[in-house]
Structures are given as C-alpha cells and as structure tokens.
Short mmCIF file of C-alpha atoms and ligand atoms in Angstrom, two decimals:
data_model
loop_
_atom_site.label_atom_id
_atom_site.label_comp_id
_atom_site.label_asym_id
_atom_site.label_seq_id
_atom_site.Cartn_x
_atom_site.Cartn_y
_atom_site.Cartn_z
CA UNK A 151 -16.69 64.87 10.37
CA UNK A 152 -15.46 63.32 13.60
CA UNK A 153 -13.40 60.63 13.62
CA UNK A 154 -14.29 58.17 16.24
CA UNK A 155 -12.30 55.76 18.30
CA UNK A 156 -12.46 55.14 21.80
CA UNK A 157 -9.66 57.44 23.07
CA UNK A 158 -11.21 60.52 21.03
CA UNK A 159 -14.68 59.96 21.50
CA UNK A 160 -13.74 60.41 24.99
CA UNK A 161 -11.64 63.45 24.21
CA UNK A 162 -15.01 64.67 22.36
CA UNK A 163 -17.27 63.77 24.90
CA UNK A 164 -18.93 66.99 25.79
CA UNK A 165 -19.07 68.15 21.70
CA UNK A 166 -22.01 65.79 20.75
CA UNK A 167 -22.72 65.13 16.84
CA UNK A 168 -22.16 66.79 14.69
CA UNK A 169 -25.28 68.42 13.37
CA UNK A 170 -26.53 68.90 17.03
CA UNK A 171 -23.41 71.09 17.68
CA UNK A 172 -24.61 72.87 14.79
CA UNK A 173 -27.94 73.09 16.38
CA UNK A 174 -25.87 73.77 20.09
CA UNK A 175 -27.69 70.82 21.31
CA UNK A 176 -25.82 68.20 24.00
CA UNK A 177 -26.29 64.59 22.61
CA UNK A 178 -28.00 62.61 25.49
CA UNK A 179 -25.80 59.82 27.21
CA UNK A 180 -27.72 56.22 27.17
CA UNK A 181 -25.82 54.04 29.56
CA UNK A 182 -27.00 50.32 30.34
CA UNK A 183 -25.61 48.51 33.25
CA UNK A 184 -25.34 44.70 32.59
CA UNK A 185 -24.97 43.95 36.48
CA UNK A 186 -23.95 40.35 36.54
CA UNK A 187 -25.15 39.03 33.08
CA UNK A 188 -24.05 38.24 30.33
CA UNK A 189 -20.91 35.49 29.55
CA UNK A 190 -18.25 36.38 27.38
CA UNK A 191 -19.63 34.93 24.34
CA UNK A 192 -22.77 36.65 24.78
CA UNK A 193 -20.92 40.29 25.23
CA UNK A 194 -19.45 39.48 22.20
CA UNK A 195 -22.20 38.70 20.07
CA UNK A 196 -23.86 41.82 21.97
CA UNK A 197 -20.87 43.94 19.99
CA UNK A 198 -21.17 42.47 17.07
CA UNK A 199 -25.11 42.99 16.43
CA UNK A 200 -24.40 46.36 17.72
CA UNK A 201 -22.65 47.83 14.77
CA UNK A 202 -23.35 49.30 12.49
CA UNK A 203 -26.14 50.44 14.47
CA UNK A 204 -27.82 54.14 13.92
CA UNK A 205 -28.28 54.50 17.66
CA UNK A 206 -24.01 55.03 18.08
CA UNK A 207 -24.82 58.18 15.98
CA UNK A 208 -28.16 59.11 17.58
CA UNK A 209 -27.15 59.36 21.53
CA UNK A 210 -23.56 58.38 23.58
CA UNK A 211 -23.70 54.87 24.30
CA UNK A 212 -21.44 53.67 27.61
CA UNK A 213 -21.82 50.12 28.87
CA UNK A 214 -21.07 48.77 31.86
CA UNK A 215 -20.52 45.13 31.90
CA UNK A 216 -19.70 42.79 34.26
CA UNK A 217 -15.97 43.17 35.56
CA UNK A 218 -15.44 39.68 34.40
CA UNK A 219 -16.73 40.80 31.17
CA UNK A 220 -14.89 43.58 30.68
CA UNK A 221 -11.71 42.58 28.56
CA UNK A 222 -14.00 41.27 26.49
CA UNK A 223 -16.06 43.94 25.83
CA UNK A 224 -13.38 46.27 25.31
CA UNK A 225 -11.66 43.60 22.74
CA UNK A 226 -14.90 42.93 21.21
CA UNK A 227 -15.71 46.76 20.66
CA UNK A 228 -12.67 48.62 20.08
CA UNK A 229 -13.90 50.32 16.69
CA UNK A 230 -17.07 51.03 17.88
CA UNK A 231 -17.95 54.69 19.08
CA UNK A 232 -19.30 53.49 22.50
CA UNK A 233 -17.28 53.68 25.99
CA UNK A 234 -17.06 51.49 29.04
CA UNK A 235 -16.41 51.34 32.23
CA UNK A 236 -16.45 48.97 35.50
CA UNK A 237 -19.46 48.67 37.91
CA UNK A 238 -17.68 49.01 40.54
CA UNK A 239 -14.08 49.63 41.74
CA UNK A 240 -11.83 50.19 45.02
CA UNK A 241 -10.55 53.09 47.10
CA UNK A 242 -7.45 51.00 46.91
CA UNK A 243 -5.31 50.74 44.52
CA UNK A 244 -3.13 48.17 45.30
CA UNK A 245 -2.05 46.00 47.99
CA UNK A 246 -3.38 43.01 50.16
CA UNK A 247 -7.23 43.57 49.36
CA UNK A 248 -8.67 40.35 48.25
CA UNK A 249 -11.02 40.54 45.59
CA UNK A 250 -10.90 44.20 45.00
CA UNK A 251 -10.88 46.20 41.71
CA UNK A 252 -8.17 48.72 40.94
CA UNK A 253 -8.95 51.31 39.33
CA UNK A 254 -5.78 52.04 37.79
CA UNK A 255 -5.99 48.45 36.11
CA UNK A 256 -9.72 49.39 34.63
CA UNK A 257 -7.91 52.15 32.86
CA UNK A 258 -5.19 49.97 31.96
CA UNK A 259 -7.96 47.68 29.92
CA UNK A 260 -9.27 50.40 28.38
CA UNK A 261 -12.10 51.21 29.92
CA UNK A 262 -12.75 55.44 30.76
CA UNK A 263 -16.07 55.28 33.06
CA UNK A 264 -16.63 54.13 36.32
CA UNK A 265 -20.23 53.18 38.21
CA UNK A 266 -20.20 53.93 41.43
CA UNK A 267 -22.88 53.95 43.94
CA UNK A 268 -25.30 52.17 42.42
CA UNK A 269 -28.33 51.14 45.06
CA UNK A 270 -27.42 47.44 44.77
CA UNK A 271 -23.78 48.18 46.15
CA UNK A 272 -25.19 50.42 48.78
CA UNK A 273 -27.84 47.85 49.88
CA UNK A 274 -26.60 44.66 48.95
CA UNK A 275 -23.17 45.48 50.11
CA UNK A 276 -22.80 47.66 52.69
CA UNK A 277 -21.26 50.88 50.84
CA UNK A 278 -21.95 54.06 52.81
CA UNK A 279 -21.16 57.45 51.67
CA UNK A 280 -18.12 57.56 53.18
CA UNK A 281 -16.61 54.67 51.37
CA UNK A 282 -18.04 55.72 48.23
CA UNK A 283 -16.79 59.14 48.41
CA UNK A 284 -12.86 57.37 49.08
CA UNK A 285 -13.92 55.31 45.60
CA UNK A 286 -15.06 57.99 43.74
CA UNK A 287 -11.42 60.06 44.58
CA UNK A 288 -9.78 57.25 43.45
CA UNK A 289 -11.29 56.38 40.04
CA UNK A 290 -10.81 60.24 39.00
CA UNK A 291 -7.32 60.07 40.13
CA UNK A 292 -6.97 56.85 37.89
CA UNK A 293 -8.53 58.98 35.00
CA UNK A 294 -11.74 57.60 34.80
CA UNK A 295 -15.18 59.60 34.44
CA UNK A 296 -16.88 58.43 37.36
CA UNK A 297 -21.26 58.18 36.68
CA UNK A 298 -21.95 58.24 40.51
CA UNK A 299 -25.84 56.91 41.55
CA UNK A 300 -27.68 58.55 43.92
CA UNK A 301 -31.15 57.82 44.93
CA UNK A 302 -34.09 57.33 47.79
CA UNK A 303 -36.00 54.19 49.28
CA UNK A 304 -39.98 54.12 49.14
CA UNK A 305 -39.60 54.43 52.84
CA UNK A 306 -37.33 57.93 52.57
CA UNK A 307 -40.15 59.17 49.95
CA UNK A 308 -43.02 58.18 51.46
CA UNK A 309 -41.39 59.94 54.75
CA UNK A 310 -40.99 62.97 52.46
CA UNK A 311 -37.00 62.44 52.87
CA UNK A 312 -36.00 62.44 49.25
CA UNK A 313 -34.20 65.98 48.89
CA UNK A 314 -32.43 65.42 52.42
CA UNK A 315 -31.47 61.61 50.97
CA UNK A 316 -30.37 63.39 48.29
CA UNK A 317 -28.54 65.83 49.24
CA UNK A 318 -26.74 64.15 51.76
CA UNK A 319 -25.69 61.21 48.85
CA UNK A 320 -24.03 64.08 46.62
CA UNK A 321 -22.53 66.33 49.92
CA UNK A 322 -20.59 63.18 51.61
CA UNK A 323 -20.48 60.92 48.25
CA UNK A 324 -18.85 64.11 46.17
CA UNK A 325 -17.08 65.18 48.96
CA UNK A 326 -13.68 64.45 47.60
CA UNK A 327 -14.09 64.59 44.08
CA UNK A 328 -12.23 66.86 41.88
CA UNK A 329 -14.83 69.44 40.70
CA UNK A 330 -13.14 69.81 37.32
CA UNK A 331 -13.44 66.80 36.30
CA UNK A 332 -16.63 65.97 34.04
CA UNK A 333 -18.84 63.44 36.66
CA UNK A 334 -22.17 61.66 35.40
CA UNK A 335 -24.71 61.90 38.87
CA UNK A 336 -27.56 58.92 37.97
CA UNK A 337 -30.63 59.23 40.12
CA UNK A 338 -31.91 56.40 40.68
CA UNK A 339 -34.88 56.08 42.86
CA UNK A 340 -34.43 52.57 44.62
CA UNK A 341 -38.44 51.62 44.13
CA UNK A 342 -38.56 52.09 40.57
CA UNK A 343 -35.09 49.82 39.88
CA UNK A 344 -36.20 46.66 38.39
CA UNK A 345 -39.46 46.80 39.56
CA UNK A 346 -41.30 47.84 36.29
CA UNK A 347 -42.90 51.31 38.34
CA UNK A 348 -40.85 54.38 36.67
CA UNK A 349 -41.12 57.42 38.61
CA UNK A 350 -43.74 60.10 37.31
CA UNK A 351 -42.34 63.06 35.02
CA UNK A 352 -42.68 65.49 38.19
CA UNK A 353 -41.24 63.38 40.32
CA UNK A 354 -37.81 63.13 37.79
CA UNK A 355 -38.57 66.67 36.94
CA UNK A 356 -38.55 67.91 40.52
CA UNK A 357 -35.28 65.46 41.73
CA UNK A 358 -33.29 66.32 38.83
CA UNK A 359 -34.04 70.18 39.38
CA UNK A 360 -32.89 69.76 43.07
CA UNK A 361 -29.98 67.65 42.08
CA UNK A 362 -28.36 70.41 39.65
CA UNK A 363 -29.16 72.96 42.28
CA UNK A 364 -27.08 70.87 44.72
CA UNK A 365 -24.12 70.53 42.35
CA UNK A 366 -24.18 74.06 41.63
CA UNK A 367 -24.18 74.76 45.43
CA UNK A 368 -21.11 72.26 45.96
CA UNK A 369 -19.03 74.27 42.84
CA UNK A 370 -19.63 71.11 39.95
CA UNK A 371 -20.37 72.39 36.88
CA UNK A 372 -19.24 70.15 34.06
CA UNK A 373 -22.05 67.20 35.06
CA UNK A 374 -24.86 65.42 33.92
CA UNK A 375 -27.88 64.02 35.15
CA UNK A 376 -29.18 60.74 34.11
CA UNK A 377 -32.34 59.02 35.20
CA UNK A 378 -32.63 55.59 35.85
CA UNK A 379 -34.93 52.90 37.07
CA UNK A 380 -37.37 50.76 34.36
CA UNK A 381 -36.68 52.92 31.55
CA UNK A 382 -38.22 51.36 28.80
CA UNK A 383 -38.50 51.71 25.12
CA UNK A 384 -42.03 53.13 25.49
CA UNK A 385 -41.88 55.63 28.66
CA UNK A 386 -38.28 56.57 27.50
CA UNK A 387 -39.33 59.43 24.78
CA UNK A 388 -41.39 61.01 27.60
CA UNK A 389 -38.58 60.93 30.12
CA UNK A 390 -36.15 61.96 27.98
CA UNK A 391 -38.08 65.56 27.38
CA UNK A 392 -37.27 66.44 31.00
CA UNK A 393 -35.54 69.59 31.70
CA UNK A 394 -32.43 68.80 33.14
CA UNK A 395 -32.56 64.92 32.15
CA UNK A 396 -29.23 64.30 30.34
CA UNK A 397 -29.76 60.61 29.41
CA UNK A 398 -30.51 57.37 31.29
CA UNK A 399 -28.77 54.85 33.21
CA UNK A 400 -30.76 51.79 32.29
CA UNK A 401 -30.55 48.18 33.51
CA UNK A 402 -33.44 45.22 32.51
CA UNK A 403 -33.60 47.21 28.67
CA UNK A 404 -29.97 47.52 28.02
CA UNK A 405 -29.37 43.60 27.80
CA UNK A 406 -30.71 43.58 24.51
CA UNK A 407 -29.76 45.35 20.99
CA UNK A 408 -33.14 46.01 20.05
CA UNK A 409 -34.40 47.49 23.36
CA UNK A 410 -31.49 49.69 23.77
CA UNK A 411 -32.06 50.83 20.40
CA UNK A 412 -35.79 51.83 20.50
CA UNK A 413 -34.50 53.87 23.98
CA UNK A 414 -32.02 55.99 21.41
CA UNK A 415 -34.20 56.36 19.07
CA UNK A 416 -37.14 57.66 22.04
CA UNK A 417 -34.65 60.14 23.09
CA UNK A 418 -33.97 61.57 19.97
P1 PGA B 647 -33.56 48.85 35.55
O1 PGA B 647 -32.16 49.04 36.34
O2 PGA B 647 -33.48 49.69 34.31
O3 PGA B 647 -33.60 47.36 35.25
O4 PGA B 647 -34.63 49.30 36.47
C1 PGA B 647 -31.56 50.30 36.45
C2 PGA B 647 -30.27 50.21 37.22
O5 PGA B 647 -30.17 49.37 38.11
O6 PGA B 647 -29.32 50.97 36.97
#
C-alpha cells in the first residue's frame, strides 16, 4: 500500500492507485479552482467534510484556493492525500513588486502546484503570453508543478482560429519551461467557463488531440491534459471518456464536497 502524505503523494504523482497500476491505468487528476471564494473558516470546514472521503482514493484531487486562503488550506489539510497550489504567482521572486506572489514563498507554505494562465488572468488582467511564459519559468524553478490554461474566445472559434489560438498559447506560453519537468496544460475554452455551455465531446476530443500533438512537437512529454469549463457532475462521466482527457480543471462544481465528489466518482 502507499503511504500518503503530501510530500510523497507528490513524489508518487505519476504512479496512480494502486490497483489501477495493476491494471497500468493513469488515475485522472480532478482539480477545482476556488477563484476568490471561500473565507478561511469555510476552507476549513471544506477540509474537514472532505475526509474521509472515497473520492481521495478514486481520482488526484489538487485545489487551488484563494492565495489568501492558502495557509489555511494547507494547515487545514495536511493529512489528507490532496495537493495545492496558488492561482496565480510572479515572474519575480523578490524585490520591490507590490502585491506580487513569490513563488518561492508558495513552496515555502507547502503548496507543490501552480495555476497559471487561467482566462480570467489573461482577460481580466492583462497577462499575455509573454508574461506568462516568464511566470511559468519561475514557478518550475521554485519547484512547483505548474497546470498552465490555455484556451480560445467564441470570437477565435467562430473565426475558425482555435488551433492557431492554441498553438500559439503553448509555443510562446511554454516557451521557457523546462521540458522535464511534469506540466498540467488545462484547456479551457473561454465560452464554456462559467457560463453553464460545456463544449461538445468532438470539440474536447479534437482540441485535446491537437494539444498533445503540439507538446509532442515542442519535445514535452511528461504532461497532461485537463478539460475545463462547466464540468458538472452529470456531463463529467461523458467527458471524462475522452481520449487524451487526463482530468478536469473545474471551477462553479468544485466549491462544494458533494459536487466535487459526484465529478470523481463520473470519472471513474
Ligand atoms: P467553471 O470554471 O467550472 O465554473 O466553468 C472553470 C475554470 O474557470 O477553471
């Protein structure tokens, strides 16, 4: 049996469970980002209802909470076998940068994943490839597993600019990464995040194809692709059966125990 804690679940990362290495199967990742929600009392309750849970044991659970959060979520979780990681953090790390986020320091906590990319800091905050592909160098040299989103507008799709989107996200966005290291890729298209309207199974099934293509092409080869955007308990199971879909990056449905638990059990 494994023994689980934080540090070696990480080291184990890539074995999966136990009976699905027997089987040679790769445990699907289910990773929720929390955005800005949640208080500190309600991450820790969220811990607490969470163990003991079957769905630690049925997929790899990561969390991303809210920076503010994340002491607290690390404290509040520390013998659970989930990971963590920051939504967000700096090219920088250290000096006079007001407001920034080392991270070296989200390490420090305890934390092993990094989000970076994610459509709301591209839109909402101005972060271009080129920035993102300084942060993305900078949380691998801080030792943390960076899950880097990727992902068109309606406008790009409807212009039939997804695959050059695409491509052009992982090419400048990867473009200082350390291929050895293990890096999560989340496509996300930006019309189906929080909007309720998942993409269609070709659609996933076609991006995700294209994606591993790319990383292939660009010499990563210890990746996986997650899918996000209003996965729900009841189109997650369908999702889930995608070649090439590793797991799910999911927002809305992650807030709550019971959702993210009928998601692990769907992708089973
Ligand atoms: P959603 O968010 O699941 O609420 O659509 C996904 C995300 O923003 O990562």
């Amino acid at each position: 049996m494994l023994i689980w804690n934080q540090k070696k679940y990480f080291g184990g990362f890539h074995l999966g469970t136990k009976d699905n290495q027997k089987r040679g199967k790769m445990t699907k990742i289910l990773a929720g980002n929390w955005k800005l929600n949640k208080n500190t009392m309600e991450v820790r309750k969220f811990f607490q209802r969470i163990a003991g849970s079957p769905c630690l044991d049925e997929v790899k659970i990561a969390i991303f909470p809210a920076i503010v959060t994340l002491q607290a979520s690390i404290d509040s979780s520390k013998d659970l076998k989930l990971s963590l990681g920051s939504q967000n953090s700096s090219e920088h790390i250290q000096g006079a940068f007001t407001g920034e986020i080392s991270a070296s320091v989200v390490a420090e906590m305890g934390a092993r994943l990094a989000l970076l990319g994610h459509s709301e800091r591209r839109s909402l905050f101005g972060e271009a490839d080129q920035v993102l592909s300084r942060k993305v160098k900078a949380a691998q040299e801080a030792k943390l597993k960076v899950c880097f989103c990727i992902g068109e507008t309606l406008q790009e799709r409807e212009e039939n600019q997804t695959d050059l989107v695409l491509k052009r996200q992982l090419e400048v966005g990867l473009s200082l990464a350390n291929k050895a290291s293990e890096i999560w890729i989340a496509y996300e298209p930006v019309w189906a995040i929080g909007t309720g309207k998942v993409a269609s199974v070709e659609q996933v099934q076609q991006a995700h194809h294209f994606i591993k293509n790319q990383l292939t092409s660009l010499g990563f080869n210890s990746v996986s692709i997650l899918y996000g955007g209003s996965v729900k308990p009841d189109n997650a199971a369908a999702l889930a059966s995608i070649p090439n879909v590793d797991g799910f990056l999911v927002g809305g449905a992650s807030l709550e125990v019971e959702s993210l638990e009928a998601i692990a059990k769907a992708m089973k």
